[in-house]
mmCIF file of C-alpha atoms in Angstrom:
data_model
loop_
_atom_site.group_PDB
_atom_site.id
_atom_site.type_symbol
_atom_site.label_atom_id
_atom_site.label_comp_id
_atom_site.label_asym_id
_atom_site.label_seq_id
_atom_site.Cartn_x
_atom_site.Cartn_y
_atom_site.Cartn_z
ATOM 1 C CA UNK A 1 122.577 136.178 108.213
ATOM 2 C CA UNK A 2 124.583 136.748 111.187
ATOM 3 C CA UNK A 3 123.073 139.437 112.221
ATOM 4 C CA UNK A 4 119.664 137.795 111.906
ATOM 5 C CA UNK A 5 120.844 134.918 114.005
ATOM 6 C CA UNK A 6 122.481 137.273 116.779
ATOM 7 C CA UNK A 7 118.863 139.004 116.873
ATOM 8 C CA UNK A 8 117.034 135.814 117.525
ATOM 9 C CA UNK A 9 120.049 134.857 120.126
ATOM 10 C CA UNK A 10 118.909 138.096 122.357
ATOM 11 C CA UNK A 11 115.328 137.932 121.962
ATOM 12 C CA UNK A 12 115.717 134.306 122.927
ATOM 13 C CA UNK A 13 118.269 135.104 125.770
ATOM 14 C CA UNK A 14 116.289 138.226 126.732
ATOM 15 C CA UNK A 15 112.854 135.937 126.726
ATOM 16 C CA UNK A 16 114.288 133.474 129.278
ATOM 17 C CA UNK A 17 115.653 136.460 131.753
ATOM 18 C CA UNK A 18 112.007 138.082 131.456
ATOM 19 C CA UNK A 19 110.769 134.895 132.468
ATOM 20 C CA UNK A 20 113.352 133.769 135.057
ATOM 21 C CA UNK A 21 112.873 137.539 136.638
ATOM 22 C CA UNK A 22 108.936 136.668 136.488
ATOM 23 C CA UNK A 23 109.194 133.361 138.048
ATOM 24 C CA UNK A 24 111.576 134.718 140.959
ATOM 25 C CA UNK A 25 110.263 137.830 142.088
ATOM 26 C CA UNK A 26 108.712 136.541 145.531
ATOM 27 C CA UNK A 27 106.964 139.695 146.226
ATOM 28 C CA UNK A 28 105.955 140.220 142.849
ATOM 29 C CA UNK A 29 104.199 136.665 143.637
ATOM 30 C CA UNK A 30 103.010 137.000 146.718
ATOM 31 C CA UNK A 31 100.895 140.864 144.926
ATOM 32 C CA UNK A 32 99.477 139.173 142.324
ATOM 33 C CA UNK A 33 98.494 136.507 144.584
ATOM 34 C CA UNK A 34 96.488 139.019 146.566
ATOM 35 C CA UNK A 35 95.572 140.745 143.944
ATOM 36 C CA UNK A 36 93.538 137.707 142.331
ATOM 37 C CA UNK A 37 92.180 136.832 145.994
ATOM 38 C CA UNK A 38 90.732 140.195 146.152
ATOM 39 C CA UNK A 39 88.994 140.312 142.799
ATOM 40 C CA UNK A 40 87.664 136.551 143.037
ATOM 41 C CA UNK A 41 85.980 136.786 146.247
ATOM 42 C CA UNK A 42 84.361 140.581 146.130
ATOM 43 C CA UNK A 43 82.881 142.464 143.811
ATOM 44 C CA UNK A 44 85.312 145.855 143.327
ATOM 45 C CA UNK A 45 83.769 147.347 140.467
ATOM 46 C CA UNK A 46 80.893 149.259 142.692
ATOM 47 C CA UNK A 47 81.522 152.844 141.740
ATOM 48 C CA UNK A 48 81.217 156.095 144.585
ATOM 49 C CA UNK A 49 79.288 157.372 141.943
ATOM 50 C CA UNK A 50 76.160 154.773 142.432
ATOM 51 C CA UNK A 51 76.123 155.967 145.706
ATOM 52 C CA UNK A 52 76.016 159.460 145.001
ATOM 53 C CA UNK A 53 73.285 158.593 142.466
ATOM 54 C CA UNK A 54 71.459 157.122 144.478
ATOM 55 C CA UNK A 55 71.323 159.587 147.265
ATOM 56 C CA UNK A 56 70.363 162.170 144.513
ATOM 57 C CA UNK A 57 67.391 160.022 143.593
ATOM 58 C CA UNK A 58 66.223 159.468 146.811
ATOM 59 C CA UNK A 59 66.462 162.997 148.067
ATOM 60 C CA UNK A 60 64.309 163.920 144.729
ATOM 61 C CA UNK A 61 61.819 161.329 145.848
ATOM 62 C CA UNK A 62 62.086 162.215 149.243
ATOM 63 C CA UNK A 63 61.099 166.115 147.726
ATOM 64 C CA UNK A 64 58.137 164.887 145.494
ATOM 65 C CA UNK A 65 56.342 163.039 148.613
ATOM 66 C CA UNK A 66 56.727 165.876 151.018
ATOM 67 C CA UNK A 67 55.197 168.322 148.158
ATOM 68 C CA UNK A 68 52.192 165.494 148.000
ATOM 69 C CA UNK A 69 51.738 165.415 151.600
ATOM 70 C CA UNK A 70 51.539 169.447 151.157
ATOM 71 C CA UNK A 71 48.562 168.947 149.242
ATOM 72 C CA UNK A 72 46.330 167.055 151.535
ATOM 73 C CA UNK A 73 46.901 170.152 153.946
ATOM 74 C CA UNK A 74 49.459 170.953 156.062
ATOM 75 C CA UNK A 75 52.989 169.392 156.013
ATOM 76 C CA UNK A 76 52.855 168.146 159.272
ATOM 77 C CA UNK A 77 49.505 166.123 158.357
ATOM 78 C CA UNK A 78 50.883 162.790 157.422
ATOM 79 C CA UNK A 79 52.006 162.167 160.764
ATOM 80 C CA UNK A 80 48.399 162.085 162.026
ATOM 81 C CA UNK A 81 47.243 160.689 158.586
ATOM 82 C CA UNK A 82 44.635 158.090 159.566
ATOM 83 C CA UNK A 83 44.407 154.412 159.172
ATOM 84 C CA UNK A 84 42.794 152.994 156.146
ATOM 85 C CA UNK A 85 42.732 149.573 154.517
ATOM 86 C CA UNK A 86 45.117 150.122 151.418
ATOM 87 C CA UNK A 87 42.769 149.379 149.003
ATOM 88 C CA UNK A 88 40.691 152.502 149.421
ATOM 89 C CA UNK A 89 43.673 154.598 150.579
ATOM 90 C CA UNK A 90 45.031 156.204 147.249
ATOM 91 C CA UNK A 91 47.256 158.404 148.795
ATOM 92 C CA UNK A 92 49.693 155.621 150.116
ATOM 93 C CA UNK A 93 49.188 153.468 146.682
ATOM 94 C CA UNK A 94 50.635 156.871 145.115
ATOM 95 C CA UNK A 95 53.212 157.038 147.789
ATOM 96 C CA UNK A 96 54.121 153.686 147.360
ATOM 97 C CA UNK A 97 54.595 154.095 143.074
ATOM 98 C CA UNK A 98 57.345 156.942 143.948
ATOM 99 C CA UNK A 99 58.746 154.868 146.641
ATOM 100 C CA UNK A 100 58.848 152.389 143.749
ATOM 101 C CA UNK A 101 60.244 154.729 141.195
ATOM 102 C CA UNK A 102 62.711 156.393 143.099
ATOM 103 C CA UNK A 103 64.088 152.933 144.456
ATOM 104 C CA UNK A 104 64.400 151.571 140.310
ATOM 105 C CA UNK A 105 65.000 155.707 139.161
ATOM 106 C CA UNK A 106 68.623 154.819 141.955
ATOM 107 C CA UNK A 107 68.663 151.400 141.347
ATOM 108 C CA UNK A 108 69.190 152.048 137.316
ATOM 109 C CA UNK A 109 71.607 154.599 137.635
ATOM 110 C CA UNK A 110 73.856 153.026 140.523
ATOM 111 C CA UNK A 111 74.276 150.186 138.088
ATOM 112 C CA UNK A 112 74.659 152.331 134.927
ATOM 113 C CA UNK A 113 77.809 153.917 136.260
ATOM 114 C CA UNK A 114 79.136 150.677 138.811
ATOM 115 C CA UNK A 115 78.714 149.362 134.627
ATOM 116 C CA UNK A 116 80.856 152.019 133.405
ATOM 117 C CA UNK A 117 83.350 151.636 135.874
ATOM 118 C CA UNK A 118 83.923 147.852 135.614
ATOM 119 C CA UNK A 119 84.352 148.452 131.839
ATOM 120 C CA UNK A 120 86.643 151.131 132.437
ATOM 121 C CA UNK A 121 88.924 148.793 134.364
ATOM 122 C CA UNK A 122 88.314 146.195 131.857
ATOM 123 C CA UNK A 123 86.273 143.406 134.812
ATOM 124 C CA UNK A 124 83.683 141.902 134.003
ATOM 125 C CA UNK A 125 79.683 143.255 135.765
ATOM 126 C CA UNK A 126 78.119 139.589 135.836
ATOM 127 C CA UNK A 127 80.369 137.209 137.443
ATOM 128 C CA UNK A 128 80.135 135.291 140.258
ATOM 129 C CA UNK A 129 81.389 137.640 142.633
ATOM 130 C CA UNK A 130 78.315 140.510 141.324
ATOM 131 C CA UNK A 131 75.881 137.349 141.745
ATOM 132 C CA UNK A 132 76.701 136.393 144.530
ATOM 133 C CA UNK A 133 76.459 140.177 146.086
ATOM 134 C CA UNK A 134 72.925 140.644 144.213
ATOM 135 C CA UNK A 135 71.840 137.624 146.102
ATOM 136 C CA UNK A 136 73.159 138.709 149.348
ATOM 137 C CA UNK A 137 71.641 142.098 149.542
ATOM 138 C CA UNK A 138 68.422 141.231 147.760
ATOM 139 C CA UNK A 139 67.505 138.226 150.343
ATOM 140 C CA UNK A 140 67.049 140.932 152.803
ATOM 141 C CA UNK A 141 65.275 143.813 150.922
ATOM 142 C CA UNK A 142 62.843 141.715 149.769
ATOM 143 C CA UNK A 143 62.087 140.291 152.676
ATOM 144 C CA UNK A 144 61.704 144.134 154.355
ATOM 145 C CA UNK A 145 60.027 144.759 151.426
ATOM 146 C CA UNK A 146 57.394 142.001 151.615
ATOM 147 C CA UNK A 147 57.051 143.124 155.134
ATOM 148 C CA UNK A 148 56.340 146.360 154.904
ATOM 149 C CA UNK A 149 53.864 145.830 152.707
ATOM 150 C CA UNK A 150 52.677 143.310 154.909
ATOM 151 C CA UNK A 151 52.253 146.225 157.623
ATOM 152 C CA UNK A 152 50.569 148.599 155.284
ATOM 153 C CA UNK A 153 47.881 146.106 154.473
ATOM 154 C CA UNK A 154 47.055 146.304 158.005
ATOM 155 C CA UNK A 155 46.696 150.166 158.059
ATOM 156 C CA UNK A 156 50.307 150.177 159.893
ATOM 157 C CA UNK A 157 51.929 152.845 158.271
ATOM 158 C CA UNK A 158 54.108 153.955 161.337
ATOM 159 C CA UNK A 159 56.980 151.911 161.139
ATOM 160 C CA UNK A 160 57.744 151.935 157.197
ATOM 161 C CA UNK A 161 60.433 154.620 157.615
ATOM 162 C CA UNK A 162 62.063 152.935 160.327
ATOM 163 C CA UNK A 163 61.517 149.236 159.064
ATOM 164 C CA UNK A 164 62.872 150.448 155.664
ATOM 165 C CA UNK A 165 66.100 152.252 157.095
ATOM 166 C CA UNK A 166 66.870 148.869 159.499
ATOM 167 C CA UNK A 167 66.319 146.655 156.772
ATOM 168 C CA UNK A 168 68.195 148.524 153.798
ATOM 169 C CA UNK A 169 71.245 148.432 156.773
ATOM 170 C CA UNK A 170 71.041 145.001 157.488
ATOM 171 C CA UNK A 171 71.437 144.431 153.749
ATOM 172 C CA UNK A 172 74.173 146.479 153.252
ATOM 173 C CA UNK A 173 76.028 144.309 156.157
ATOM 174 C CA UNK A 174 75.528 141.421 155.297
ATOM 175 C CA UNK A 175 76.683 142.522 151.542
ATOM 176 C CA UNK A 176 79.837 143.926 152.373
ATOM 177 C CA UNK A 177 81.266 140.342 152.468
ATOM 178 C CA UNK A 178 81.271 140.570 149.037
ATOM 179 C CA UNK A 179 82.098 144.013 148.058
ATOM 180 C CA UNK A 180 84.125 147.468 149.480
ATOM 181 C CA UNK A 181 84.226 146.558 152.928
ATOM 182 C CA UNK A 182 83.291 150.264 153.821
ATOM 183 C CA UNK A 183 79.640 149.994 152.495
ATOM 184 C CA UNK A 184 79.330 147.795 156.354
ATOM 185 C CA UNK A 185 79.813 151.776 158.072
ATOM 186 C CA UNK A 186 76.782 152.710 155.504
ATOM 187 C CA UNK A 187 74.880 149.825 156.830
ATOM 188 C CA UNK A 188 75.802 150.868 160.516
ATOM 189 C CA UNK A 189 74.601 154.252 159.794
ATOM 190 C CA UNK A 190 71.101 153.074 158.538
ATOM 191 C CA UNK A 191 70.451 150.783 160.984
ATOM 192 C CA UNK A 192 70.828 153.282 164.046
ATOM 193 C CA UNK A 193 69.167 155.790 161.763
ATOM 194 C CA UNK A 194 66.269 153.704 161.658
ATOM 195 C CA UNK A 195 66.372 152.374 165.534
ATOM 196 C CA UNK A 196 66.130 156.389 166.207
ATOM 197 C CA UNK A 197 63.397 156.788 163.957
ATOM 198 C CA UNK A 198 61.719 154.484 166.484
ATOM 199 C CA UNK A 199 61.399 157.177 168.737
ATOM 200 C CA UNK A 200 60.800 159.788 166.213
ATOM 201 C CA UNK A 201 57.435 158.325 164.491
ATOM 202 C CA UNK A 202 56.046 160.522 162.132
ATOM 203 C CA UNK A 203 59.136 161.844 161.047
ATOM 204 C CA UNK A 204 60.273 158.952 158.807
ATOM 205 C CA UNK A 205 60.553 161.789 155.327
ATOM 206 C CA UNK A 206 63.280 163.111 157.473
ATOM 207 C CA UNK A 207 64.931 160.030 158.326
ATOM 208 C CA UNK A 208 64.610 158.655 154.810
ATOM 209 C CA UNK A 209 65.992 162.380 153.360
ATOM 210 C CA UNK A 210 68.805 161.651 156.251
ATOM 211 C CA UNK A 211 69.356 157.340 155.773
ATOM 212 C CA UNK A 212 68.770 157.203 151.846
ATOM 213 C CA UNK A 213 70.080 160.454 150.742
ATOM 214 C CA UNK A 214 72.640 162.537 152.620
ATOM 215 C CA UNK A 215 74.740 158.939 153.454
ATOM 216 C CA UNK A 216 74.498 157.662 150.275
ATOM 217 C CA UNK A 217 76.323 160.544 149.059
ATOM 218 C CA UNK A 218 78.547 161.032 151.651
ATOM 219 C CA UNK A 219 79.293 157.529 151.380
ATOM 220 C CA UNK A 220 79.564 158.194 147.759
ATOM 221 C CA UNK A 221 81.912 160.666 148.048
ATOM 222 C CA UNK A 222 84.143 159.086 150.097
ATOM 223 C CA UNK A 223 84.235 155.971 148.143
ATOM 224 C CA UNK A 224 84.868 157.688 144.982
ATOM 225 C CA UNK A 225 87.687 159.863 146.773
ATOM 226 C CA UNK A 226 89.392 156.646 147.962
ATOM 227 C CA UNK A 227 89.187 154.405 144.992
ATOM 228 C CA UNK A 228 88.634 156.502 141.377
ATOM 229 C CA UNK A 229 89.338 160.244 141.576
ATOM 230 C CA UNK A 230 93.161 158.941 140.540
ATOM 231 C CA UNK A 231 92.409 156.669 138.326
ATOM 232 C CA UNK B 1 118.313 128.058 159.219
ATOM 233 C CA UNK B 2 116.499 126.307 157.022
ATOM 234 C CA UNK B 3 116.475 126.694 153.161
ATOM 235 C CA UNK B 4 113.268 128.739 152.708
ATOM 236 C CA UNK B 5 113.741 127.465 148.765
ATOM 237 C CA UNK B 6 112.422 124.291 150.202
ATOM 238 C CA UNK B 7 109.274 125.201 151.316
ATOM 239 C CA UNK B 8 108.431 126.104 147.522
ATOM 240 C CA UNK B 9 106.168 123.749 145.290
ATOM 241 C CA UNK B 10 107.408 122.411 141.876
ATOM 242 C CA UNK B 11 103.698 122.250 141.120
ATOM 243 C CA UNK B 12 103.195 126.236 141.936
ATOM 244 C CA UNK B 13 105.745 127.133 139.439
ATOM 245 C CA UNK B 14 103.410 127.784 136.821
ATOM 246 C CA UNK B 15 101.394 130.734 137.057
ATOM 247 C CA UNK B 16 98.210 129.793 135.829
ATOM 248 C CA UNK B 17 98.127 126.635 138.789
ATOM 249 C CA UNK B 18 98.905 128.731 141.489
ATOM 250 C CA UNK B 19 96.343 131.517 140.054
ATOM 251 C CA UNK B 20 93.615 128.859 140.478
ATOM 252 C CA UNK B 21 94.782 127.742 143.813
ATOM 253 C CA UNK B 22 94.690 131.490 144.792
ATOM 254 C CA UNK B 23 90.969 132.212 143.647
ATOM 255 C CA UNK B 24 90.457 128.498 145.598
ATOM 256 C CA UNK B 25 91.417 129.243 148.617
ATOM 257 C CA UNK B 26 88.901 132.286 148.726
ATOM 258 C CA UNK B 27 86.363 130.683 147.051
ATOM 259 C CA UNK B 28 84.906 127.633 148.081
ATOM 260 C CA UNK B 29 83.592 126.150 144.487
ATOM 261 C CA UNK B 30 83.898 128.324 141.313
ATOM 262 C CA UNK B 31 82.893 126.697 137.428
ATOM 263 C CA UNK B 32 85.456 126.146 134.549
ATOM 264 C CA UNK B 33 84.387 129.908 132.922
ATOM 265 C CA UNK B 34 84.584 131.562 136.042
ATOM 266 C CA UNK B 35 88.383 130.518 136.173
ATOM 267 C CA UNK B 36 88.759 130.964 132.603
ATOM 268 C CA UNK B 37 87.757 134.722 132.878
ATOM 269 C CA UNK B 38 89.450 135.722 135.965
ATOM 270 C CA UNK B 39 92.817 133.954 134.689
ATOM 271 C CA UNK B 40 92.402 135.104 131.113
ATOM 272 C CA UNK B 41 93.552 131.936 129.664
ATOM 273 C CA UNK B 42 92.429 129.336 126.786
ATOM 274 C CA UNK B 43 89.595 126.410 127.629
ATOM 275 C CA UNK B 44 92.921 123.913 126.287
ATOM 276 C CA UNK B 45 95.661 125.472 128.775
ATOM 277 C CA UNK B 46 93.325 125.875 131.769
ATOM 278 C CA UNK B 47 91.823 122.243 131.477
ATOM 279 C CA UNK B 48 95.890 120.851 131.080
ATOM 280 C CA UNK B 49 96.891 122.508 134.244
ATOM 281 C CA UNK B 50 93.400 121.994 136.285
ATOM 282 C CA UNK B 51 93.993 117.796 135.406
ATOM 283 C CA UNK B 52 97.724 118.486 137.061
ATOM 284 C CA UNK B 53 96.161 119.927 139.857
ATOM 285 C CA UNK B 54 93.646 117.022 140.216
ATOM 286 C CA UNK B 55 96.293 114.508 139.688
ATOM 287 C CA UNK B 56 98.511 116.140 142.652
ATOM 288 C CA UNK B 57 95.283 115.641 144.644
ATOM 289 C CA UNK B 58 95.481 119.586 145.330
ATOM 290 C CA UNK B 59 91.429 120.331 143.695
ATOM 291 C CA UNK B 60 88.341 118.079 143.751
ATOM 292 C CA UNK B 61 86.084 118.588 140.870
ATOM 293 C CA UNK B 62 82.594 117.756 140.885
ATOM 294 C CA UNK B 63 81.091 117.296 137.717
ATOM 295 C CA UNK B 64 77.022 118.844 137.619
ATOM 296 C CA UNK B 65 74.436 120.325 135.124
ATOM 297 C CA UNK B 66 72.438 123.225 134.647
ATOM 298 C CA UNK B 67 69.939 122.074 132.116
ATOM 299 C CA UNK B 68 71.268 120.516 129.822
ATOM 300 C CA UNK B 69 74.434 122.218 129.913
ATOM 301 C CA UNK B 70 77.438 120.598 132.075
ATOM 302 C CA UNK B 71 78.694 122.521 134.688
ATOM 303 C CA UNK B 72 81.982 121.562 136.039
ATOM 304 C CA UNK B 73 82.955 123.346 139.066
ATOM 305 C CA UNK B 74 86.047 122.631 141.602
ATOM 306 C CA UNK B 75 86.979 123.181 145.027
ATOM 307 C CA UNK B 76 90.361 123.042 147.166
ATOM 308 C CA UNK B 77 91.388 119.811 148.989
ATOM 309 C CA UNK B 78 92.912 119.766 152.390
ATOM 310 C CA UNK B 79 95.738 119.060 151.181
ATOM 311 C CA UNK B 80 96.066 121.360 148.482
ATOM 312 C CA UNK B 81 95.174 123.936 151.017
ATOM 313 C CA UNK B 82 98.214 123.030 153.303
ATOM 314 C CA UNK B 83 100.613 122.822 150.276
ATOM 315 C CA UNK B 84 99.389 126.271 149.052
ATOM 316 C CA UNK B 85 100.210 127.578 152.495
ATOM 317 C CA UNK B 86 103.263 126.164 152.826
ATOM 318 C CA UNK B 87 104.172 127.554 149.403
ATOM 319 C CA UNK B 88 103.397 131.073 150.613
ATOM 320 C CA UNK B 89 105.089 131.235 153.804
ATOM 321 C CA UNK B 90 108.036 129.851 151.514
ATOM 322 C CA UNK B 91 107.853 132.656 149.675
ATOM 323 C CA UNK B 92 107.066 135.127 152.581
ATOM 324 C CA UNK B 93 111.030 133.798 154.041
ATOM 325 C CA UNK B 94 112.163 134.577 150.554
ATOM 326 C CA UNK B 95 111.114 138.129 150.595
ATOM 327 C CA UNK B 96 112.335 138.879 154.227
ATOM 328 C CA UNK B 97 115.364 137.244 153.154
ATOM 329 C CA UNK B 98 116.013 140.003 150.135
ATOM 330 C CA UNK B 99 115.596 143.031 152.339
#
């Protein structure tokens, strides 16, 4: 009985000093503090891995449209490929379905494993912070997206690549708020990738190989050096 | 000098009320199950210390719907920012203080 009651004495004695040390740890405080600062306003879960992903898909789209081009004769041809309404030109409506499927082929996969790593780490994929960066980068693909589409229907295919490259940048910027900061240098990268393009019309496969591929995975691989290969 | 113990806020003793200042100050309005998640506490405990918060005039809640469902979200008051500073720097002095 005594030695029950001495038990509870140092689990009760030993409760208080846990809490006491918890309570007065300043910089113990002033971590977690950060810590909950960091996760409530940006979205950390985004894996290196989507990025890599991503670049994979795109490169393999990238691949597919320059063997299509091949067909109609001559790689070089699409630069001097001529204007048509859209509606009679079935060569860009097929270019435009791989564009599509590449872009949800990356989209998929950068989600499937920025999904696996948020479960990993136990954080939840919807929350605010993952709405709130959807929003953000969507608001400006969409818009490129709309138009670029907008341009095609005019028979202006010249300035997809570019438009594409500057507008995919501009939505990385603006969603780094609310994410790794680093994915801003991505958006950086595209955005002079595509002003360059500018100059270079004709060569937007390249460009698109270059902005959507290669960075993505270099990006990739960074990111997932920095933040996951230790964890 | 000053006592930097004095700079520290009774009300921020308690882990869960100076959590929800924290995500607050970066955050300007967040719902109930937002906070709930992030905090990883009970509906009863987080609504107990939320009212203490709102009493001390620290958070402003607005009270809305999405459908039919209620959607209660809350946002930092002036003065609950300054106090929440104040707190901080507080403890900043205390940590110089130990090395």
């Amino acid at each position: 009985m005594i030695w029950k009651c001495e038990k509870l004495f140092y689990t009760l004695y030993y409760k208080v000093l846990f809490m006491g040390e918890i309570n007065q740890n300043p910089g113990e405080i002033v971590k977690d503090i950060k810590q909950l600062m960091e996760r409530s306003s940006r979205f950390i879960s985004l894996s290196g891995l989507s990025g890599i992903a991503a670049g994979i898909c795109a490169l393999a789209g990238v691949l597919v449209a320059y063997i299509m081009l091949d067909d109609i004769g001559g790689r070089t041809n699409y630069r001097v490929y001529y204007r048509l309404p859209l509606s009679e030109d079935t060569l860009t409506l097929k270019l435009l379905g791989l564009a599509a499927a590449t872009f949800a082929l990356a989209f998929i996969s950068a989600f499937y494993l920025t999904w696996r790593k948020a479960k990993k780490n136990n954080l939840p994929v919807w929350d605010h912070t993952s709405r709130r960066l959807f929003w953000n980068m969507i608001i400006p693909m969409v818009a490129g997206g709309l138009f670029m589409l907008g341009m095609l229907q005019y028979g202006e295919w010249r300035f997809v690549a570019p438009c594409s490259l500057v507008f995919y940048g501009l939505a990385l910027v603006n969603a780094s708020k609310y994410t790794l900061t680093e994915i801003r240098y991505l958006g950086y990268c595209d955005i002079a990738l595509g002003l360059i393009n500018m100059q270079f019309i004709g060569y937007g496969l390249y460009f698109w190989a270059a902005g959507f591929g290669v960075l993505h995975i270099i990006y990739g691989a960074i990111m997932w050096q920095k933040y996951e290969r230790k964890s | 000098m000053k006592n930097p113990i004095n700079g520290l806020n009774k009300i921020f003793e308690s882990r869960i009320r100076l959590g929800v200042m924290s995500i607050l100050m970066v955050n300007e309005e967040i719902n109930f199950n937002d906070l709930k998640q992030m905090l990883e506490v009970t509906d009863g405990n987080l609504a107990t210390h939320l009212v203490n918060l709102e009493e001390n005039g620290f958070i402003k809640v607005h009270k809305g719907f999405i459908g039919r469902k209620t959607n209660t979200t809350y946002s930092i008051t002036k003065p609950g920012e300054k106090a929440f500073n104040d707190h901080i720097i507080a403890l900043e002095h205390m940590i110089k203080g130990m090395k």
